[in-house]
Short mmCIF file of N, CA and C and ligand atoms in Angstrom, two decimals:
data_model
loop_
_atom_site.label_atom_id
_atom_site.label_comp_id
_atom_site.label_asym_id
_atom_site.label_seq_id
_atom_site.Cartn_x
_atom_site.Cartn_y
_atom_site.Cartn_z
N ALA A 1 6.63 -12.61 19.69
CA ALA A 1 7.83 -11.00 18.67
C ALA A 1 7.71 -10.51 20.81
N LEU A 2 9.04 -9.72 21.04
CA LEU A 2 9.59 -9.21 22.28
C LEU A 2 9.39 -7.94 22.29
N PRO A 3 8.85 -7.28 23.69
CA PRO A 3 8.72 -6.01 24.10
C PRO A 3 9.85 -5.18 23.28
N VAL A 4 10.24 -3.57 22.99
CA VAL A 4 10.86 -2.85 22.54
C VAL A 4 11.40 -1.91 23.53
N PRO A 5 12.21 -1.33 24.22
CA PRO A 5 12.42 -0.01 24.48
C PRO A 5 12.16 0.84 24.18
N PRO A 6 12.03 2.09 24.55
CA PRO A 6 12.31 3.66 23.86
C PRO A 6 13.40 3.66 22.99
N MET A 7 12.53 4.44 21.74
CA MET A 7 14.29 4.52 20.76
C MET A 7 14.15 5.16 19.84
N SER A 8 14.97 5.76 19.06
CA SER A 8 14.94 6.24 17.64
C SER A 8 15.50 5.55 16.76
N ILE A 9 14.04 5.77 15.22
CA ILE A 9 14.82 5.01 14.50
C ILE A 9 14.85 5.65 13.38
N ARG A 10 16.17 5.02 12.42
CA ARG A 10 16.86 6.19 11.52
C ARG A 10 16.45 6.03 10.31
N PHE A 11 15.16 6.56 9.51
CA PHE A 11 14.95 6.08 8.22
C PHE A 11 16.41 6.48 7.18
N ASP A 12 17.50 6.06 6.59
CA ASP A 12 17.92 6.21 4.97
C ASP A 12 17.43 6.30 4.09
N GLN A 13 16.88 7.95 3.97
CA GLN A 13 16.41 7.04 2.43
C GLN A 13 17.35 6.67 1.26
N SER A 14 18.76 6.76 1.00
CA SER A 14 18.84 6.68 -0.62
C SER A 14 20.14 5.39 0.29
N ALA A 15 20.39 4.85 1.15
CA ALA A 15 20.16 2.98 1.07
C ALA A 15 18.86 2.80 1.50
N GLY A 16 17.35 2.92 1.33
CA GLY A 16 16.70 2.46 1.88
C GLY A 16 16.25 1.68 3.17
N THR A 17 16.99 1.78 4.08
CA THR A 17 17.05 1.13 5.09
C THR A 17 16.55 1.86 6.63
N LEU A 18 15.99 0.94 7.41
CA LEU A 18 15.40 1.00 8.86
C LEU A 18 16.90 1.20 9.68
N SER A 19 17.36 1.90 11.21
CA SER A 19 18.49 0.89 11.73
C SER A 19 17.60 1.69 12.92
N PRO A 20 17.35 0.36 13.89
CA PRO A 20 17.51 -0.56 13.95
C PRO A 20 16.43 -0.92 13.16
N GLU A 21 16.94 -2.58 12.34
CA GLU A 21 15.46 -2.74 11.44
C GLU A 21 14.60 -4.37 11.66
N GLY A 22 13.82 -3.75 11.44
CA GLY A 22 12.68 -4.66 11.79
C GLY A 22 12.52 -6.30 10.45
N PRO A 23 11.71 -7.18 9.95
CA PRO A 23 11.14 -7.47 8.59
C PRO A 23 11.07 -6.75 7.78
N THR A 24 11.81 -7.13 6.70
CA THR A 24 11.62 -6.46 5.05
C THR A 24 10.32 -7.30 4.14
N LEU A 25 9.88 -6.71 3.58
CA LEU A 25 9.29 -7.74 2.83
C LEU A 25 9.64 -7.00 1.26
N THR A 26 9.61 -7.89 0.07
CA THR A 26 9.69 -7.51 -1.31
C THR A 26 8.36 -7.96 -1.98
N ARG A 27 7.33 -6.64 -2.86
CA ARG A 27 6.39 -7.92 -3.58
C ARG A 27 6.26 -7.58 -4.65
N ARG A 28 6.72 -9.01 -5.98
CA ARG A 28 7.30 -9.17 -7.22
C ARG A 28 5.26 -8.74 -7.49
N MET A 29 5.37 -9.09 -9.08
CA MET A 29 4.29 -9.01 -9.72
C MET A 29 3.70 -10.53 -9.95
N SER A 30 4.27 -11.12 -9.59
CA SER A 30 3.50 -12.78 -8.81
C SER A 30 3.19 -12.61 -7.79
N ASP A 31 3.38 -11.57 -6.85
CA ASP A 31 3.10 -12.04 -6.07
C ASP A 31 1.47 -11.17 -5.59
N LEU A 32 0.55 -10.14 -7.05
CA LEU A 32 -0.38 -9.64 -6.33
C LEU A 32 -1.22 -9.80 -8.13
N GLU A 33 -1.58 -11.61 -7.70
CA GLU A 33 -2.14 -12.26 -8.79
C GLU A 33 -3.59 -11.92 -8.16
N GLY A 34 -4.54 -11.85 -9.44
CA GLY A 34 -5.87 -11.06 -8.91
C GLY A 34 -6.43 -9.53 -8.85
N LEU A 35 -5.00 -9.22 -8.70
CA LEU A 35 -5.39 -7.54 -8.65
C LEU A 35 -5.55 -6.95 -9.57
N PHE A 36 -4.88 -6.81 -10.78
CA PHE A 36 -5.14 -6.36 -11.90
C PHE A 36 -6.05 -6.78 -12.89
N ARG A 37 -6.43 -5.14 -13.61
CA ARG A 37 -7.90 -5.59 -14.40
C ARG A 37 -7.95 -6.72 -15.55
N ASP A 38 -6.45 -6.65 -16.05
CA ASP A 38 -6.03 -7.17 -17.23
C ASP A 38 -5.18 -8.40 -16.82
N HIS A 39 -5.68 -9.61 -16.81
CA HIS A 39 -4.85 -10.46 -16.41
C HIS A 39 -3.87 -11.49 -17.26
N ALA A 40 -4.14 -10.83 -18.63
CA ALA A 40 -3.24 -11.15 -19.19
C ALA A 40 -2.17 -10.33 -19.01
N ALA A 41 -1.96 -9.45 -18.96
CA ALA A 41 -0.67 -8.22 -19.21
C ALA A 41 -0.25 -8.37 -17.77
N TRP A 42 -0.88 -8.78 -16.76
CA TRP A 42 -0.12 -9.53 -15.71
C TRP A 42 0.14 -10.56 -15.44
N GLN A 43 0.10 -11.64 -16.41
CA GLN A 43 0.68 -12.85 -16.73
C GLN A 43 1.69 -12.48 -17.49
N LYS A 44 1.92 -11.42 -18.45
CA LYS A 44 3.31 -11.01 -19.33
C LYS A 44 4.15 -10.64 -18.40
N ALA A 45 3.43 -10.38 -17.40
CA ALA A 45 4.54 -8.68 -17.18
C ALA A 45 5.16 -10.17 -15.60
N VAL A 46 4.75 -10.75 -15.49
CA VAL A 46 5.24 -11.78 -14.22
C VAL A 46 6.27 -12.66 -15.48
N ALA A 47 5.62 -13.08 -16.78
CA ALA A 47 6.83 -13.65 -17.31
C ALA A 47 7.58 -13.13 -17.76
N ASP A 48 7.50 -12.02 -18.12
CA ASP A 48 8.81 -11.32 -18.27
C ASP A 48 9.51 -10.53 -17.65
N GLY A 49 10.43 -10.85 -16.53
CA GLY A 49 10.85 -11.07 -15.83
C GLY A 49 10.82 -10.55 -14.14
N ASP A 50 9.25 -10.72 -14.03
CA ASP A 50 8.15 -10.43 -12.50
C ASP A 50 9.12 -9.64 -11.91
N PRO A 51 8.80 -8.21 -12.35
CA PRO A 51 9.58 -7.08 -11.38
C PRO A 51 9.41 -7.12 -10.57
N VAL A 52 9.66 -6.29 -9.49
CA VAL A 52 9.58 -5.88 -8.47
C VAL A 52 8.95 -4.93 -8.52
N VAL A 53 7.44 -4.78 -7.83
CA VAL A 53 6.41 -3.72 -7.84
C VAL A 53 6.34 -3.16 -6.34
N TYR A 54 7.38 -3.29 -5.40
CA TYR A 54 7.04 -2.47 -4.29
C TYR A 54 7.80 -3.90 -2.78
N SER A 55 8.02 -2.73 -2.28
CA SER A 55 8.86 -2.85 -0.90
C SER A 55 8.42 -2.83 0.52
N VAL A 56 8.57 -3.14 1.22
CA VAL A 56 7.66 -2.48 2.66
C VAL A 56 9.91 -2.93 3.80
N ILE A 57 9.76 -1.77 4.46
CA ILE A 57 10.48 -2.15 5.40
C ILE A 57 9.90 -1.79 6.62
N SER A 58 10.24 -2.29 7.82
CA SER A 58 10.20 -2.58 9.20
C SER A 58 10.68 -1.96 9.97
N SER A 59 10.12 -1.28 10.76
CA SER A 59 11.30 -1.54 12.71
C SER A 59 11.09 -2.27 12.88
N PRO A 60 11.81 -2.38 14.52
CA PRO A 60 11.49 -3.62 14.95
C PRO A 60 10.13 -3.67 16.17
N VAL A 61 9.64 -2.80 16.44
CA VAL A 61 8.06 -2.77 16.96
C VAL A 61 7.03 -4.21 16.58
N PRO A 62 7.12 -4.74 17.68
CA PRO A 62 6.34 -6.22 16.99
C PRO A 62 4.96 -5.74 16.99
N GLU A 63 4.44 -6.73 15.81
CA GLU A 63 2.78 -6.34 15.67
C GLU A 63 2.19 -6.55 16.78
N ILE A 64 1.92 -6.44 18.20
CA ILE A 64 1.30 -7.25 18.58
C ILE A 64 0.01 -6.14 19.55
N ASP A 65 -0.57 -6.34 20.18
CA ASP A 65 -1.40 -5.57 20.73
C ASP A 65 -0.84 -4.33 22.04
N ARG A 66 -1.70 -2.72 21.33
CA ARG A 66 -1.30 -1.82 22.25
C ARG A 66 0.42 -1.03 21.71
N GLU A 67 0.80 -1.86 20.82
CA GLU A 67 2.18 -1.50 20.73
C GLU A 67 1.53 -0.98 19.21
N LEU A 68 2.75 0.74 18.35
CA LEU A 68 2.43 1.32 17.62
C LEU A 68 3.95 0.80 15.94
N PRO A 69 3.58 -0.67 15.53
CA PRO A 69 4.41 -0.52 14.52
C PRO A 69 4.23 0.10 13.52
N GLN A 70 5.97 1.00 12.95
CA GLN A 70 5.74 1.65 11.62
C GLN A 70 6.80 0.69 10.34
N SER A 71 6.23 0.79 9.56
CA SER A 71 6.92 0.59 8.18
C SER A 71 7.15 1.54 7.11
N ILE A 72 7.73 1.48 6.22
CA ILE A 72 8.28 2.41 5.27
C ILE A 72 7.84 1.91 3.77
N THR A 73 7.09 2.20 3.05
CA THR A 73 6.55 1.14 2.13
C THR A 73 7.00 2.24 0.86
N THR A 74 8.02 1.01 -0.15
CA THR A 74 8.54 1.97 -1.17
C THR A 74 7.49 1.33 -2.74
N ILE A 75 7.18 2.86 -3.50
CA ILE A 75 6.02 1.60 -4.95
C ILE A 75 7.54 1.92 -5.74
N GLN A 76 7.34 1.27 -6.79
CA GLN A 76 8.15 1.68 -8.06
C GLN A 76 6.82 1.98 -8.87
N PRO A 77 7.72 3.06 -9.65
CA PRO A 77 6.49 4.04 -10.83
C PRO A 77 6.36 2.10 -12.14
N GLY A 78 5.34 2.54 -12.86
CA GLY A 78 5.12 1.59 -13.38
C GLY A 78 3.57 1.41 -13.88
N THR A 79 2.89 0.73 -15.10
CA THR A 79 1.24 0.67 -15.20
C THR A 79 1.70 -0.78 -15.76
N THR A 80 0.37 -1.23 -16.07
CA THR A 80 -0.01 -2.86 -16.04
C THR A 80 -1.21 -2.54 -16.95
N ALA A 81 -0.81 -2.92 -18.77
CA ALA A 81 -2.02 -2.31 -18.96
C ALA A 81 -2.87 -0.93 -18.91
N GLY A 82 -1.67 -0.21 -18.12
CA GLY A 82 -2.67 1.29 -17.95
C GLY A 82 -2.38 1.43 -15.98
N GLU A 83 -3.18 0.04 -15.85
CA GLU A 83 -2.90 0.58 -14.22
C GLU A 83 -1.79 0.50 -13.43
N LEU A 84 -1.69 1.66 -12.95
CA LEU A 84 -1.33 2.38 -11.46
C LEU A 84 -0.83 1.00 -10.81
N TRP A 85 0.82 0.77 -10.94
CA TRP A 85 1.20 -0.05 -10.00
C TRP A 85 0.83 0.47 -8.29
N MET A 86 0.28 -0.89 -7.65
CA MET A 86 0.39 -0.06 -6.25
C MET A 86 0.11 -1.48 -5.58
N THR A 87 -0.33 -1.32 -4.18
CA THR A 87 0.11 -2.68 -2.92
C THR A 87 -1.48 -3.44 -3.14
N LYS A 88 -1.16 -4.43 -2.38
CA LYS A 88 -2.15 -5.58 -2.98
C LYS A 88 -3.36 -4.93 -2.07
N GLY A 89 -3.59 -4.21 -0.73
CA GLY A 89 -4.29 -3.33 0.02
C GLY A 89 -4.58 -4.62 0.76
N HIS A 90 -5.38 -4.06 1.46
CA HIS A 90 -5.94 -5.12 3.22
C HIS A 90 -7.00 -4.33 3.77
N GLN A 91 -7.32 -4.98 4.12
CA GLN A 91 -8.20 -4.17 4.73
C GLN A 91 -8.59 -5.06 7.01
N HIS A 92 -8.05 -3.76 7.96
CA HIS A 92 -7.47 -4.33 9.07
C HIS A 92 -8.86 -5.46 9.85
N PRO A 93 -8.87 -5.80 9.83
CA PRO A 93 -9.93 -6.83 10.65
C PRO A 93 -10.56 -6.62 11.33
N ASN A 94 -10.37 -6.87 12.52
CA ASN A 94 -10.70 -5.57 13.82
C ASN A 94 -10.74 -4.24 13.68
N HIS A 95 -10.86 -3.49 12.48
CA HIS A 95 -11.39 -2.19 11.79
C HIS A 95 -10.32 -1.37 12.97
N GLN A 96 -9.30 -0.78 12.95
CA GLN A 96 -8.43 0.08 13.68
C GLN A 96 -8.23 0.44 12.57
N GLY A 97 -7.43 2.26 13.39
CA GLY A 97 -6.75 3.14 11.88
C GLY A 97 -5.94 3.36 11.17
N GLU A 98 -5.58 3.82 10.67
CA GLU A 98 -3.72 3.74 10.72
C GLU A 98 -3.70 5.57 10.45
N ILE A 99 -1.97 5.87 10.48
CA ILE A 99 -2.30 7.35 9.28
C ILE A 99 -0.50 6.53 8.83
N TYR A 100 -0.48 7.07 7.76
CA TYR A 100 0.42 6.95 6.76
C TYR A 100 1.22 8.84 6.51
N LEU A 101 2.66 8.44 6.02
CA LEU A 101 2.89 10.23 6.25
C LEU A 101 4.24 10.39 4.47
N GLY A 102 3.88 11.16 3.35
CA GLY A 102 4.04 10.56 2.58
C GLY A 102 5.75 11.30 2.46
N ILE A 103 6.71 10.35 2.06
CA ILE A 103 8.12 10.92 2.26
C ILE A 103 8.91 11.48 0.66
N SER A 104 8.95 10.59 0.01
CA SER A 104 8.82 10.90 -1.28
C SER A 104 8.36 10.28 -3.06
N GLY A 105 8.54 11.57 -3.49
CA GLY A 105 7.35 10.77 -4.92
C GLY A 105 6.06 11.26 -4.74
N ARG A 106 5.05 10.87 -6.00
CA ARG A 106 3.54 11.19 -5.89
C ARG A 106 2.98 9.79 -5.95
N GLY A 107 2.12 9.97 -4.73
CA GLY A 107 1.04 9.09 -4.65
C GLY A 107 -0.14 8.55 -4.12
N GLY A 108 -0.69 8.09 -4.50
CA GLY A 108 -2.52 8.34 -3.50
C GLY A 108 -3.00 7.03 -2.71
N LEU A 109 -3.59 6.99 -2.08
CA LEU A 109 -4.22 6.70 -1.71
C LEU A 109 -5.56 5.83 -1.54
N LEU A 110 -6.25 5.11 -1.50
CA LEU A 110 -7.51 4.97 -1.97
C LEU A 110 -7.79 4.19 -0.86
N MET A 111 -9.06 4.18 -0.34
CA MET A 111 -9.61 3.77 0.02
C MET A 111 -10.80 2.98 0.44
N PHE A 112 -11.79 2.05 0.56
CA PHE A 112 -13.29 2.00 0.43
C PHE A 112 -13.03 0.87 1.54
N ASP A 113 -14.89 1.85 1.82
CA ASP A 113 -15.81 1.60 2.89
C ASP A 113 -16.69 -0.23 2.75
N GLY A 114 -16.72 -0.45 1.52
CA GLY A 114 -17.28 -1.26 1.84
C GLY A 114 -18.47 -1.27 0.12
N THR A 115 -19.01 0.52 0.60
CA THR A 115 -19.91 1.25 -0.46
C THR A 115 -19.08 2.52 -0.91
N GLU A 116 -18.28 3.47 0.03
CA GLU A 116 -17.34 4.68 -0.26
C GLU A 116 -16.11 4.21 -1.16
N THR A 117 -15.82 4.72 -2.13
CA THR A 117 -14.70 5.09 -2.23
C THR A 117 -13.73 5.99 -2.01
N ARG A 118 -12.91 6.80 -1.71
CA ARG A 118 -12.18 8.01 -1.49
C ARG A 118 -11.34 7.89 -2.00
N TRP A 119 -10.36 9.12 -2.41
CA TRP A 119 -8.58 8.80 -2.95
C TRP A 119 -8.39 9.77 -1.83
N VAL A 120 -7.29 9.78 -1.67
CA VAL A 120 -6.37 10.93 -0.86
C VAL A 120 -5.03 11.23 -1.67
N GLU A 121 -4.59 12.14 -2.78
CA GLU A 121 -3.19 12.13 -3.24
C GLU A 121 -2.22 12.43 -2.18
N MET A 122 -1.25 11.96 -1.94
CA MET A 122 0.03 11.81 -1.50
C MET A 122 1.03 12.54 -2.49
N THR A 123 1.59 13.40 -1.27
CA THR A 123 2.93 14.02 -2.15
C THR A 123 4.06 14.19 -0.60
N PRO A 124 5.60 14.39 -0.44
CA PRO A 124 6.53 14.75 0.87
C PRO A 124 5.53 15.49 1.84
N GLY A 125 5.21 15.19 3.10
CA GLY A 125 4.99 15.89 4.18
C GLY A 125 2.78 15.47 4.07
N THR A 126 2.35 14.84 3.19
CA THR A 126 1.11 14.26 3.46
C THR A 126 0.91 13.83 4.32
N ILE A 127 -0.29 13.78 5.74
CA ILE A 127 -0.87 13.00 6.40
C ILE A 127 -1.81 12.08 5.64
N GLY A 128 -2.11 10.92 4.79
CA GLY A 128 -3.07 10.54 5.43
C GLY A 128 -3.71 9.80 6.32
N TYR A 129 -5.16 9.87 6.42
CA TYR A 129 -5.29 9.25 7.78
C TYR A 129 -6.96 7.96 7.14
N MET A 130 -6.34 6.94 7.75
CA MET A 130 -7.95 5.96 7.22
C MET A 130 -7.85 5.41 8.76
N PRO A 131 -9.31 6.17 8.77
CA PRO A 131 -10.00 5.64 9.63
C PRO A 131 -10.50 4.39 9.94
N PRO A 132 -11.27 3.46 11.32
CA PRO A 132 -11.68 2.27 11.55
C PRO A 132 -12.54 1.57 9.93
N GLY A 133 -12.39 0.52 9.34
CA GLY A 133 -13.17 0.01 8.78
C GLY A 133 -12.65 0.31 7.40
N TRP A 134 -11.59 1.04 6.91
CA TRP A 134 -11.65 1.70 5.48
C TRP A 134 -10.49 0.75 4.83
N ALA A 135 -10.65 -0.41 4.18
CA ALA A 135 -9.49 -0.87 3.11
C ALA A 135 -8.00 0.07 2.61
N HIS A 136 -6.80 -0.14 2.38
CA HIS A 136 -6.47 0.78 2.04
C HIS A 136 -5.42 -0.05 1.07
N ARG A 137 -5.35 0.80 0.01
CA ARG A 137 -4.11 0.45 -0.85
C ARG A 137 -3.89 1.60 -1.38
N SER A 138 -1.81 1.98 -1.47
CA SER A 138 -1.59 2.56 -2.19
C SER A 138 -1.06 2.38 -3.85
N VAL A 139 -0.49 3.74 -4.33
CA VAL A 139 -0.60 3.70 -5.75
C VAL A 139 0.49 4.60 -5.91
N ASN A 140 1.41 4.72 -7.31
CA ASN A 140 2.14 5.17 -7.64
C ASN A 140 2.04 5.83 -8.14
N ILE A 141 1.43 7.13 -8.28
CA ILE A 141 1.12 7.74 -9.53
C ILE A 141 2.07 9.31 -10.66
N GLY A 142 3.41 8.65 -10.09
CA GLY A 142 4.09 9.40 -10.14
C GLY A 142 5.40 8.65 -11.51
N ASP A 143 6.66 9.15 -11.94
CA ASP A 143 7.80 8.77 -12.81
C ASP A 143 9.17 8.82 -11.88
N GLU A 144 8.74 8.48 -10.22
CA GLU A 144 9.66 8.07 -9.52
C GLU A 144 9.20 7.04 -8.34
N PRO A 145 10.17 6.15 -7.89
CA PRO A 145 10.15 5.87 -6.82
C PRO A 145 8.53 6.52 -5.97
N TYR A 146 7.95 6.55 -5.08
CA TYR A 146 7.45 6.29 -4.30
C TYR A 146 7.15 5.66 -2.80
N SER A 147 7.27 6.32 -2.01
CA SER A 147 8.00 6.02 -0.25
C SER A 147 7.08 6.84 0.52
N PHE A 148 6.59 5.89 1.47
CA PHE A 148 5.72 7.11 2.57
C PHE A 148 5.90 6.09 3.70
N LEU A 149 5.20 6.85 4.70
CA LEU A 149 5.65 5.67 6.82
C LEU A 149 4.60 6.22 6.73
N ALA A 150 4.42 4.67 6.96
CA ALA A 150 2.76 3.80 8.03
C ALA A 150 2.85 3.65 9.33
N VAL A 151 1.97 4.14 10.25
CA VAL A 151 1.61 4.23 11.85
C VAL A 151 0.33 3.40 11.59
N TYR A 152 0.70 2.20 12.61
CA TYR A 152 -0.46 1.26 12.89
C TYR A 152 -0.47 -0.13 14.09
N PRO A 153 -2.21 0.33 14.77
CA PRO A 153 -2.13 -0.74 15.88
C PRO A 153 -1.62 -1.78 15.34
N GLY A 154 -0.83 -2.26 16.36
CA GLY A 154 0.07 -3.46 16.40
C GLY A 154 -0.27 -4.97 16.16
N GLY A 155 -1.97 -4.55 16.70
CA GLY A 155 -3.06 -5.47 16.87
C GLY A 155 -4.16 -5.61 15.39
N ALA A 156 -3.40 -4.90 15.31
CA ALA A 156 -4.80 -4.73 13.27
C ALA A 156 -5.23 -5.61 12.22
N GLY A 157 -3.68 -6.49 11.83
CA GLY A 157 -3.83 -7.17 11.92
C GLY A 157 -3.99 -7.11 9.79
N HIS A 158 -3.78 -7.69 8.82
CA HIS A 158 -4.11 -7.44 7.38
C HIS A 158 -4.42 -8.55 6.97
N ASP A 159 -6.85 -8.32 6.92
CA ASP A 159 -6.43 -9.11 5.96
C ASP A 159 -6.90 -8.86 4.07
N TYR A 160 -6.48 -9.28 3.36
CA TYR A 160 -6.24 -9.39 1.60
C TYR A 160 -7.11 -10.10 1.60
N GLY A 161 -7.57 -10.95 1.76
CA GLY A 161 -8.65 -11.02 0.96
C GLY A 161 -10.33 -10.76 1.04
N TRP A 162 -10.60 -9.59 1.77
CA TRP A 162 -11.34 -8.83 1.81
C TRP A 162 -10.91 -7.78 0.88
N VAL A 163 -10.34 -7.93 0.59
CA VAL A 163 -10.24 -6.85 -1.23
C VAL A 163 -10.64 -7.87 -2.31
N LEU A 164 -9.77 -8.72 -2.33
CA LEU A 164 -9.58 -9.69 -3.45
C LEU A 164 -11.41 -9.95 -3.37
N GLU A 165 -12.22 -9.85 -2.69
CA GLU A 165 -13.87 -10.34 -2.54
C GLU A 165 -14.25 -9.27 -2.80
N HIS A 166 -14.17 -8.32 -2.18
CA HIS A 166 -15.18 -6.69 -2.53
C HIS A 166 -14.44 -5.34 -3.59
N GLY A 167 -13.19 -5.80 -3.87
CA GLY A 167 -12.51 -4.91 -4.69
C GLY A 167 -12.01 -3.42 -4.01
N MET A 168 -12.06 -2.12 -5.11
CA MET A 168 -11.48 -1.35 -4.07
C MET A 168 -12.92 0.16 -4.51
N GLY A 169 -13.60 0.05 -5.29
CA GLY A 169 -13.91 0.30 -5.71
C GLY A 169 -14.06 1.25 -7.52
N LEU A 170 -12.92 1.05 -6.77
CA LEU A 170 -11.74 2.07 -8.34
C LEU A 170 -10.97 1.88 -8.51
N ARG A 171 -10.52 2.00 -9.82
CA ARG A 171 -8.95 1.20 -10.46
C ARG A 171 -8.55 2.25 -10.43
N ALA A 172 -7.24 3.45 -10.35
CA ALA A 172 -6.12 4.16 -10.64
C ALA A 172 -5.96 3.73 -12.14
N LEU A 173 -6.22 4.27 -13.13
CA LEU A 173 -5.24 3.99 -13.92
C LEU A 173 -4.42 5.51 -14.64
N SER A 174 -3.45 5.25 -15.47
CA SER A 174 -2.38 6.48 -15.87
C SER A 174 -3.25 7.00 -17.25
N GLY A 175 -3.64 8.41 -16.85
CA GLY A 175 -4.62 9.49 -17.56
C GLY A 175 -3.82 10.36 -18.40
N THR A 176 -4.47 10.09 -19.28
CA THR A 176 -3.40 12.03 -20.10
C THR A 176 -3.16 13.43 -19.26
N ASP A 177 -4.03 13.37 -18.59
CA ASP A 177 -3.68 14.30 -17.14
C ASP A 177 -4.03 13.93 -16.19
N GLY A 178 -3.48 12.69 -16.12
CA GLY A 178 -2.61 12.49 -14.25
C GLY A 178 -3.60 11.08 -13.83
N VAL A 179 -3.98 10.92 -12.80
CA VAL A 179 -4.68 9.65 -12.53
C VAL A 179 -6.68 9.64 -13.04
N GLU A 180 -6.57 8.60 -14.32
CA GLU A 180 -8.44 8.73 -14.13
C GLU A 180 -8.73 7.57 -13.63
N PHE A 181 -9.80 7.08 -13.20
CA PHE A 181 -10.20 6.34 -12.55
C PHE A 181 -12.22 5.91 -12.58
N VAL A 182 -11.11 4.37 -12.56
CA VAL A 182 -13.11 3.77 -13.13
C VAL A 182 -13.21 2.77 -12.80
N ASP A 183 -14.62 2.25 -12.37
CA ASP A 183 -15.27 1.16 -12.05
C ASP A 183 -13.94 0.26 -11.90
N TYR A 184 -14.29 -0.47 -10.66
CA TYR A 184 -13.21 -1.59 -10.51
C TYR A 184 -13.62 -2.47 -10.56
N VAL A 185 -15.06 -2.86 -11.10
CA VAL A 185 -14.81 -4.34 -12.02
C VAL A 185 -16.10 -3.93 -13.48
N GLU A 186 -16.05 -3.70 -14.02
CA GLU A 186 -15.61 -3.17 -15.52
C GLU A 186 -14.91 -2.83 -16.32
N GLY A 187 -14.01 -1.43 -15.23
CA GLY A 187 -12.32 -1.30 -16.03
C GLY A 187 -12.50 -0.79 -16.70
C1 S6P B 1 -0.05 -1.64 7.17
C2 S6P B 1 -0.20 -0.11 6.13
C3 S6P B 1 1.06 -0.56 5.17
C4 S6P B 1 1.03 -1.31 4.32
C5 S6P B 1 1.77 -1.29 3.46
C6 S6P B 1 1.64 -2.76 1.76
O1 S6P B 1 -1.46 -2.26 7.87
O2 S6P B 1 -0.96 -0.24 5.70
O3 S6P B 1 2.06 -0.63 5.88
O4 S6P B 1 1.53 -2.96 4.63
O5 S6P B 1 2.28 -0.62 1.61
O6 S6P B 1 0.40 -2.75 2.17
P1 S6P B 1 -0.72 -4.50 1.34
O7 S6P B 1 -1.64 -3.61 0.83
O8 S6P B 1 0.64 -5.23 0.72
O9 S6P B 1 0.04 -4.71 2.98
ZN1 ZN B 2 -3.05 -1.09 6.90
#
């Protein structure tokens, strides 16, 4: 990855693009294996068209030490057996902090340090802060796409295995009065 000059980066919300742009990523249901509590419902959703659950567009700032890359994640609204659609979730291997800024829609930021779970509700304008050592997952709690900006240390890395192994403490389900939380293991 090459260094980039000082620049302005434009987010076009209706087109869903950043310019200049960096890598983009699309995560479908099939990419979320082992994350939903109801495995059969997950399998059925994969067989049933394998919908896009979220996408991530990035600026060209490289993911290397001392840089500050940014990306915008958009999670589609939906549930799988009552569990709200979400990102895979990860831990930064070298325990570095990160910030999110809510852009549109309604979401939540679930954080887990291996012992405690915290939930931060995210609406447009909310800055969510993830201290070093807190794994994080984003959840769409509304009925429209939920988008947020992430700014993170370029050397932070993404450990997805940590979440597969330790979970996130709680799961976010769609309840009659909004979000309902259940224990991660028992569901
Ligand atoms: C990166 C930051 C976000 C996520 C994105 C997708 O540190 O936290 O850009 O990568 O929201 O989530 P995930 O868990 O699939 O990487
Ligand atoms: Zn992160």
